[in-house]
Coordinates of C-alpha atoms in Angstrom, one line a residue:
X6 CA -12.8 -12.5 8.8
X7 CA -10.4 -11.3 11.5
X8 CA -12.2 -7.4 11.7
X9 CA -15.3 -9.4 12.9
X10 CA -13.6 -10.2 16.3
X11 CA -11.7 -7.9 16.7
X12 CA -12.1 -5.9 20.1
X13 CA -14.5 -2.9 19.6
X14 CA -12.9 0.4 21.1
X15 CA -15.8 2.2 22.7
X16 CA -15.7 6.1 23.8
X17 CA -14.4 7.8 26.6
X18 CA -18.4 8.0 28.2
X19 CA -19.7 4.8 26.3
X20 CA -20.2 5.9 22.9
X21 CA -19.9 3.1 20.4
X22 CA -16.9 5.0 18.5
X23 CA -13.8 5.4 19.9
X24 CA -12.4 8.9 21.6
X25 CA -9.9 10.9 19.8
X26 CA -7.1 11.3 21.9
X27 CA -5.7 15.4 21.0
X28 CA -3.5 15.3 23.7
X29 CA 0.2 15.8 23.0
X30 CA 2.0 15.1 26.2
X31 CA 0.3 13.0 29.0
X32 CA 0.4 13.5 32.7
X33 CA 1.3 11.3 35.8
X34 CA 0.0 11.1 39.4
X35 CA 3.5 10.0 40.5
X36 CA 7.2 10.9 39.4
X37 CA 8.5 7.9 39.8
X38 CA 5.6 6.8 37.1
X39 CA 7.8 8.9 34.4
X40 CA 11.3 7.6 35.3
X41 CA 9.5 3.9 34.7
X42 CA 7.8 5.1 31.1
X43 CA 11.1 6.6 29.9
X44 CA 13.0 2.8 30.6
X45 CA 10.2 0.9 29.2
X46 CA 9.0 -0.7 32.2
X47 CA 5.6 1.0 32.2
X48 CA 4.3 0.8 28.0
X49 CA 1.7 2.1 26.2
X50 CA 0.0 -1.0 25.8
X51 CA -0.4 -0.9 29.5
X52 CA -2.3 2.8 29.5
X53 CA 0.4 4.9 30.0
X54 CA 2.1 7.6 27.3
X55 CA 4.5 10.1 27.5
X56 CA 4.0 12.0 24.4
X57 CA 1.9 11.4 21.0
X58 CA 5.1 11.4 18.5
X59 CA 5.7 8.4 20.4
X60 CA 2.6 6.8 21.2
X61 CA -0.6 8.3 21.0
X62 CA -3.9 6.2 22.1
X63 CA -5.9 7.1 19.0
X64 CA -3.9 6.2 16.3
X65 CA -2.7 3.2 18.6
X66 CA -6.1 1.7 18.6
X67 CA -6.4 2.5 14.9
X68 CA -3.3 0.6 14.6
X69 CA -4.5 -2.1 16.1
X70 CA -7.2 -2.4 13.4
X71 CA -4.6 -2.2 10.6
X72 CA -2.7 -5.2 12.4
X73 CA -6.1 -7.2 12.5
X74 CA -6.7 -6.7 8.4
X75 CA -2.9 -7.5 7.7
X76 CA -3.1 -10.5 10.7
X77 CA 0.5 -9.5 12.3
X78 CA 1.1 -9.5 15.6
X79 CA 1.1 -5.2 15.7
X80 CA 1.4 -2.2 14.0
X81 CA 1.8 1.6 13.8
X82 CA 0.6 4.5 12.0
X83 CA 2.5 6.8 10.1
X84 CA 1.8 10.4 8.3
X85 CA 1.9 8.6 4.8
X86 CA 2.6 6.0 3.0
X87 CA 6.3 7.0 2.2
X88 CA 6.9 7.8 5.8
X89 CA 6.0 4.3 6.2
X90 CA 8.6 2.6 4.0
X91 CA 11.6 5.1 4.7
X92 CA 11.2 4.8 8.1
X93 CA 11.0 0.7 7.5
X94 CA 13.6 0.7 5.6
X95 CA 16.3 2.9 8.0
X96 CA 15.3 0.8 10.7
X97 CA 16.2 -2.8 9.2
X98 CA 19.4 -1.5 7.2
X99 CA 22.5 0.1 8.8
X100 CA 25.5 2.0 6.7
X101 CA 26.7 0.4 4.3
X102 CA 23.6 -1.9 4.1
X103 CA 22.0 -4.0 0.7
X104 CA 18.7 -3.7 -0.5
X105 CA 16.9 -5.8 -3.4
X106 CA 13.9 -5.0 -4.9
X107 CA 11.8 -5.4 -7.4
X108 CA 12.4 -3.2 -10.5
X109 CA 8.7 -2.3 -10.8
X110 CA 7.5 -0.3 -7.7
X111 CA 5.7 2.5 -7.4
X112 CA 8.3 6.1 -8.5
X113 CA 8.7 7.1 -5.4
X114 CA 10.2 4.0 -3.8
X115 CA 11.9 3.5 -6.4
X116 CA 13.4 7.2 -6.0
X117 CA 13.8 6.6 -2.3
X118 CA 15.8 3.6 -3.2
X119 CA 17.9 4.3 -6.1
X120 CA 18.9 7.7 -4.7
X121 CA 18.0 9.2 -1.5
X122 CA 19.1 6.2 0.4
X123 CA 22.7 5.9 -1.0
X124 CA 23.4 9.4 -0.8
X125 CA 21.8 9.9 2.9
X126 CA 22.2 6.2 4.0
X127 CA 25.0 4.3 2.6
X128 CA 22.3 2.0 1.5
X129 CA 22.5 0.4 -1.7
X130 CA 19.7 -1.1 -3.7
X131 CA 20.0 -3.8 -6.5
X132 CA 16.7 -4.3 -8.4
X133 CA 15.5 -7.4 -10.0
X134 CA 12.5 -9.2 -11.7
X135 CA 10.5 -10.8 -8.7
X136 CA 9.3 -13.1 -11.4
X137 CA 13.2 -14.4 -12.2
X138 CA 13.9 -16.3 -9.2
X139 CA 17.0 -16.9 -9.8
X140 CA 17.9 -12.9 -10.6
X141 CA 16.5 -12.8 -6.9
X142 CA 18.8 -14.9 -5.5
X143 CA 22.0 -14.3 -7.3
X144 CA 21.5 -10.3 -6.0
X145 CA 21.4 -11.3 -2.2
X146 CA 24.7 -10.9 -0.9
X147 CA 25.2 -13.2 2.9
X148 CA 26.0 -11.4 5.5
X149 CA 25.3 -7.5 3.3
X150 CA 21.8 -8.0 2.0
X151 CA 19.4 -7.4 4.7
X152 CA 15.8 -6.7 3.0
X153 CA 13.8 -7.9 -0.1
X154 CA 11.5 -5.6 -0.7
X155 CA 8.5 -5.8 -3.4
X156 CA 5.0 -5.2 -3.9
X157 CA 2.0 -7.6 -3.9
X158 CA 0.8 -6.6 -7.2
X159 CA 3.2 -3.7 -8.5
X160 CA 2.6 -0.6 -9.6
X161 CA 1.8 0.1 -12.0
X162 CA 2.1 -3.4 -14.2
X163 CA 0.6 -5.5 -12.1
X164 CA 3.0 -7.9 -11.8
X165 CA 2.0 -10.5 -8.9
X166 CA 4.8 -11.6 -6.9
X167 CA 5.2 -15.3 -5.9
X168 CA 5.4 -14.5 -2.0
X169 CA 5.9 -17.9 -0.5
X170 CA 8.5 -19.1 -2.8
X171 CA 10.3 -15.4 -2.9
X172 CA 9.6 -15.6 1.2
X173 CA 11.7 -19.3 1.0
X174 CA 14.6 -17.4 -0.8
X175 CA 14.5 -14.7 1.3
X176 CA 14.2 -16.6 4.6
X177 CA 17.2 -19.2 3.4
X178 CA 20.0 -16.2 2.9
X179 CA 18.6 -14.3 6.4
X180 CA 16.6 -11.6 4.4
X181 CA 13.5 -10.2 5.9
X182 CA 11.2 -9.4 3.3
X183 CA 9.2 -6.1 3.2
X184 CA 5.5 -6.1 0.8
X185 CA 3.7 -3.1 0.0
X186 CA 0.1 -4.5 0.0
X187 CA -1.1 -0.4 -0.6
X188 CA -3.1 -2.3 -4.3
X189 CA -4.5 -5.2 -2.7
X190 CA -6.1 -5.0 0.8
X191 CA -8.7 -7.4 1.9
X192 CA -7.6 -9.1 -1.7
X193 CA -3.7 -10.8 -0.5
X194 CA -2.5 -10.8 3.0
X195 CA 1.3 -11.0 2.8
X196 CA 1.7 -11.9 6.4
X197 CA 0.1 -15.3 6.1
X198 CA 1.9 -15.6 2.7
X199 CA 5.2 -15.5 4.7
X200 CA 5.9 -11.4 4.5
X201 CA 7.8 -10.3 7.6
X202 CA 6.9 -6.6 7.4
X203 CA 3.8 -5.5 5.1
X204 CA 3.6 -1.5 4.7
X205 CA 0.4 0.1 3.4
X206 CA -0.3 3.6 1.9
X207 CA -3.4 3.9 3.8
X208 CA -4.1 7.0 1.5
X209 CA -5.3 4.8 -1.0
X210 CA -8.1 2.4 -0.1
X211 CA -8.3 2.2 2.9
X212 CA -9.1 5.8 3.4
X213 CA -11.0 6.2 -0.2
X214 CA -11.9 9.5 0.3
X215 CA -8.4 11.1 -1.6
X216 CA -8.6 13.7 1.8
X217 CA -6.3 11.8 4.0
X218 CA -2.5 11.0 3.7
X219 CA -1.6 8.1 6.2
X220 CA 0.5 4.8 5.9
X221 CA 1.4 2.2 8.3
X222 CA 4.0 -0.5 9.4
X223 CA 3.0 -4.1 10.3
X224 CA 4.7 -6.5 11.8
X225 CA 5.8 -8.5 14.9
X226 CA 5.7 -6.0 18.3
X227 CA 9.2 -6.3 18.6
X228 CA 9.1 -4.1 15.4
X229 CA 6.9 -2.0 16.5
X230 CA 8.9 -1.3 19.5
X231 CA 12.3 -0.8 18.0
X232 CA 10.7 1.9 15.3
X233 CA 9.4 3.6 18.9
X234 CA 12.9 3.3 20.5
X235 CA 13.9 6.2 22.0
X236 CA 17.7 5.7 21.3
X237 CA 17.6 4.0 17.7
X238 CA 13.9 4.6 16.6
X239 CA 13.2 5.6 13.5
X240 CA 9.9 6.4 13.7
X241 CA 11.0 8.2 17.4
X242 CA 13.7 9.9 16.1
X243 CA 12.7 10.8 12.7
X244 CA 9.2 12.0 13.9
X245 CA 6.8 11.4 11.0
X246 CA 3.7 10.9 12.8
X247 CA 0.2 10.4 12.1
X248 CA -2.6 12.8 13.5
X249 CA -5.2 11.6 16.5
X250 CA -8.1 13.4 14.0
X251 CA -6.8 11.2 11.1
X252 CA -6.6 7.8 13.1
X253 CA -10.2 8.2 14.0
X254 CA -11.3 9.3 10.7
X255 CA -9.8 5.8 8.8
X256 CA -10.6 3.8 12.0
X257 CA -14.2 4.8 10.6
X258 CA -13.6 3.8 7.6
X259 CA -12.2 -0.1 8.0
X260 CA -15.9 -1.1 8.2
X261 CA -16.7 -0.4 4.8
X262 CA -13.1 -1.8 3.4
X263 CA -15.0 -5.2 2.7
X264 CA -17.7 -3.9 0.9
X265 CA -15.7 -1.5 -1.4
X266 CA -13.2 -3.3 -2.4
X267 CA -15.5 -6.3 -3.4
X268 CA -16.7 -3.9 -6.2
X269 CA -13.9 -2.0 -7.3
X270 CA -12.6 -5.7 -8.1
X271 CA -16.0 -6.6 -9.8
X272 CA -16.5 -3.8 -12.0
X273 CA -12.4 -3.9 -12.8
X274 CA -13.3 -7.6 -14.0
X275 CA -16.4 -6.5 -15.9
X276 CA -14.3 -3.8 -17.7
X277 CA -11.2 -5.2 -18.4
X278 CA -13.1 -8.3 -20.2
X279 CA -15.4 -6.1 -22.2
X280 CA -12.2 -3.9 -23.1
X281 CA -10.2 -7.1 -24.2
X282 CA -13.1 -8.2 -26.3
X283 CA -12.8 -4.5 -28.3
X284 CA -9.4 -5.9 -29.3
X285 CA -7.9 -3.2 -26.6
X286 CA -4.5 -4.0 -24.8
X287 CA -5.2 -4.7 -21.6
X288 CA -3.8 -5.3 -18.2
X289 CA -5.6 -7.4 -15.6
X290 CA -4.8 -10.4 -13.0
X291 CA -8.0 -11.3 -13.3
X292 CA -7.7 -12.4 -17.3
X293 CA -6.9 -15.9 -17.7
X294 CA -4.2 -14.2 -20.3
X295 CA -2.7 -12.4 -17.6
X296 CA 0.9 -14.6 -17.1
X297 CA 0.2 -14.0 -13.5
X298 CA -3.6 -15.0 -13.4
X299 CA -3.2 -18.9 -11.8
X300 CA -0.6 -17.5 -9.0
X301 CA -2.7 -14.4 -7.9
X302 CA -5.8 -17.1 -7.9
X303 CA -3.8 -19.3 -5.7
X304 CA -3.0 -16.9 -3.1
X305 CA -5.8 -14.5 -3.0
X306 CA -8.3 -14.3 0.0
X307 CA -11.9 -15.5 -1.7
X308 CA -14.2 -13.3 -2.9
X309 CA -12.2 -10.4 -3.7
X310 CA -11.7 -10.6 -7.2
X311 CA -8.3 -9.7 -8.7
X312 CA -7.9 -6.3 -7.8
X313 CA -9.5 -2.7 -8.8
X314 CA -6.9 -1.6 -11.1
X315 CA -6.4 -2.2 -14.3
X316 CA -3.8 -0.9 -17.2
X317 CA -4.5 -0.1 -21.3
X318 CA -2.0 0.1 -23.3
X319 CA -2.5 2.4 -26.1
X320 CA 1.4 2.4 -26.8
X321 CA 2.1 6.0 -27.0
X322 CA 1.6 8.6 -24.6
X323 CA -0.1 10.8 -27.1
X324 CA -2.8 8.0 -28.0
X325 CA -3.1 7.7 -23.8
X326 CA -3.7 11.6 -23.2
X327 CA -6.3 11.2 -26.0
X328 CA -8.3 8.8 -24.7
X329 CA -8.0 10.0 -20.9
X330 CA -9.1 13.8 -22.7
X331 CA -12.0 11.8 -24.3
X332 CA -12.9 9.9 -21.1
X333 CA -12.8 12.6 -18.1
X334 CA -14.2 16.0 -20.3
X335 CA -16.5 14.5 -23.0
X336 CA -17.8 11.4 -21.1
X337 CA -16.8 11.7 -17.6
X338 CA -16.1 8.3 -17.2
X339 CA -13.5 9.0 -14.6
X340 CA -10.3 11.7 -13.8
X341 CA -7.0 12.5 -14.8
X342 CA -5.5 12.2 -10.9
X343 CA -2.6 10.2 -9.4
X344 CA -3.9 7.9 -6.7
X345 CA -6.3 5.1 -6.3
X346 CA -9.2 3.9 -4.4
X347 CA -11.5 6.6 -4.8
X348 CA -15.0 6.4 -5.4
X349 CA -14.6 7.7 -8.7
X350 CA -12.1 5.8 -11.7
X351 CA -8.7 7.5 -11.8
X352 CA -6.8 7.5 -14.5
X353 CA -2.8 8.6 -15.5
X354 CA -0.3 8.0 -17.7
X355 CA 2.3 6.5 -15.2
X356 CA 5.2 6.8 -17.4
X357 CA 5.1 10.2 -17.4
X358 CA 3.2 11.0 -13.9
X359 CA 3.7 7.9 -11.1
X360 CA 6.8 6.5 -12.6
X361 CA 8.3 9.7 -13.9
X362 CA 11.2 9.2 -11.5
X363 CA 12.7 6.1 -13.3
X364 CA 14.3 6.7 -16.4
X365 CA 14.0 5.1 -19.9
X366 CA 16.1 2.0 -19.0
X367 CA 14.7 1.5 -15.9
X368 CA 10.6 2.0 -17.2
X369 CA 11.9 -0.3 -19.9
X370 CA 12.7 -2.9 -17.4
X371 CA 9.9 -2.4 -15.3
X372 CA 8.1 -3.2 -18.7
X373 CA 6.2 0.3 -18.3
X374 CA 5.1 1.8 -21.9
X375 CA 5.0 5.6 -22.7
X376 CA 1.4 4.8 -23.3
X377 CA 0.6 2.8 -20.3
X378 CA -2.8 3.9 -18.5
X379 CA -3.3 3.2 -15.2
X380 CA -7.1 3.1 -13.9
X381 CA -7.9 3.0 -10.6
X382 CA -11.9 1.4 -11.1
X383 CA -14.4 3.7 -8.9
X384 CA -18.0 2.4 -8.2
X385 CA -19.7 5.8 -9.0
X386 CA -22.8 5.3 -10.9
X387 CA -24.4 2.0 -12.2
X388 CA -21.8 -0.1 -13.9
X389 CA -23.4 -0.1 -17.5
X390 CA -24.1 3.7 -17.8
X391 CA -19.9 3.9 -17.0
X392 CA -19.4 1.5 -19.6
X393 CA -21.6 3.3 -22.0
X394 CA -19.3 6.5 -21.4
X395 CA -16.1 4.5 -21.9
X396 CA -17.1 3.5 -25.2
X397 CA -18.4 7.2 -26.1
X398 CA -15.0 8.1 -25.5
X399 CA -13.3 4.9 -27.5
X400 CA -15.4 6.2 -30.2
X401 CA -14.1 9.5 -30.5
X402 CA -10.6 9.1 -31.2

């Protein structure tokens, strides 16, 4: 494991955690020191900053960590998880520019693409099924299309994407491909899968506390550098940059990734077999009746399981809002919230919360049911007195 070597930041008078870094601007002894920062020939990653929405030493070091878990050659913090991919996406596409994407991502990327972009951007974005190989190559246009951009597993159907083969494709036409790992951390790592760029919500779990908005960018440091350039940067120029206080509170956090996810993947297996054995619809990777279940095996890190989330079906939304009623204020088996990776299970009906930004066509394509639940597995409690509150709940209605 990569976090295992990693260099250890220690504190500004030998403490074993790292100093946040509250400054916004940062001094020199020399003038000539300033002139040198502003061309570039005096960097950050050198010990000397100008000013923290360009680089600030906390989140740097932070990023650093994120570009260890991900294994790319750098990386760089952002305010969230959005910021992240708009930011990505402006700096690889110009006016004018093509995007293709998968038709299942998470509402607001797909917003971002199918709207704000072409208005704002002159970007355009075709969407396809990552699964139809073919689709994906027929919508790359030479010489227009410059990203493919997907998510490992998607949100909220779960669909796993083939990355090498879809990498191949990509690679073969000039596309750099984009993956939002934000589902699967520790589980896939894109980068060695053949992802140029991987982008996280680090909101999710990463942080899993639900108290801190953050995402990030990884990639090669020539990335990195151009998002900081002070010309054509679009993380420069467009300024949406994470907190010191934040990058120290997550950096806290990586530690304890491993041993999180490990069981929100265990106790997603658990449940989504018992559920399936009640004759409930359910959505898991990890089921050998899962059409994606072989592929996600194939690529996944060992020992992580299949993932912490995991969909029911209950075909309408009323029958969903019923059950999720049942399951959060009779049993408390988890919450009605957006979001994942919290201690506690989440649960929404994405159709009509996460996804509400697609309309029926495009839900229809992204194979997303008006009675789709999405839980986000917590590890709250002992795993049978959970279960025993699920099928209180189940009971009820």
């Amino acid at each position: 494991m990569a976090l295992a070597t990693a260099r250890h930041e220690f504190g500004e008078h030998d403490g074993i955690n790292m100093s946040i870094e509250a400054s916004t601007t940062f001094t020199v002894m020399e003038p000539l020191t300033m002139r040198k920062m502003f061309t570039g020939e005096l960097a950050p990653d050198q010990g000397f900053f100008i000013y923290s929405r360009h680089f600030n030493p906390t989140v740097l070091n932070h990023s650093r960590q994120i570009a260890t878990l991900e294994g790319t050659e750098a990386a760089y913090c952002t305010a969230s998880g959005m910021a992240a991919i708009s930011t990505v996406l402006m700096q690889l596409c110009s006016s004018g520019g093509h995007v293709v994407a998968s038709c299942c991502l998470y509402g607001g990327t797909h917003a971002l693409l199918n709207h704000l972009l072409p208005r704002v951007c002159n970007i355009t974005t075709t969407f396809v099924d990552v699964r139809d190989h073919e689709m994906v190559k027929d919508a790359i246009v030479e010489g227009k299309t410059t990203v493919l951009y997907l998510e490992s597993m998607s949100n909220p159907t779960l669909i796993v994407a083939d990355l090498p083969k879809l990498y191949r494709i990509a690679h073969d036409k000039g596309v750099k491909v984009v993956v939002d790992n934000t589902f699967t951390p520790m589980l896939l790592s894109p980068a060695s899968l053949g992802a140029d760029i991987v982008v996280h919500s680090l909101t999710k779990y990463i942080s899993g506390g639900a108290d801190v908005i953050a995402g990030a960018i990884c990639g090669s440091a020539s990335l990195v550098n151009s998002l900081m350039d002070l010309h054509q940067g679009a993380l420069m120029l467009l300024g949406p940059s994470m907190n010191a206080k934040v990058a120290f509170e997550l950096s806290e956090r990586i530690p304890h990734l491993s041993l999180r996810m490990k069981e929100h993947c265990r106790r997603a297996m658990v449940y989504a077999t018992r559920m399936m054995k009640l004759g409930l619809k359910v959505i898991y990777p990890g089921l050998e009746e899962h059409p994606d279940h072989t592929l996600l095996k194939s690529m996944a890190n060992e020992n992580y399981g299949f993932g912490g989330i995991l969909c029911l079906d209950m075909e309408t939304e009323e029958k969903a809002n019923k059950l999720m009623s049942q399951l959060q204020n009779c049993t408390r088996f988890g919450i009605m919230a957006v979001s994942l990776g919290y201690h506690e299970t989440l649960m929404s009906c994405s159709g009509s919360s996460t996804s509400s930004e697609m309309n029926a066509e495009e839900k229809k394509m992204a194979g997303i049911s008006p009675g789709l639940i999405r839980m986000s597995i917590g590890y709250s409690g002992t795993l049978e007195q959970k279960w025993i509150q699920f099928e209180k709940a189940l009971a009820r209605i």
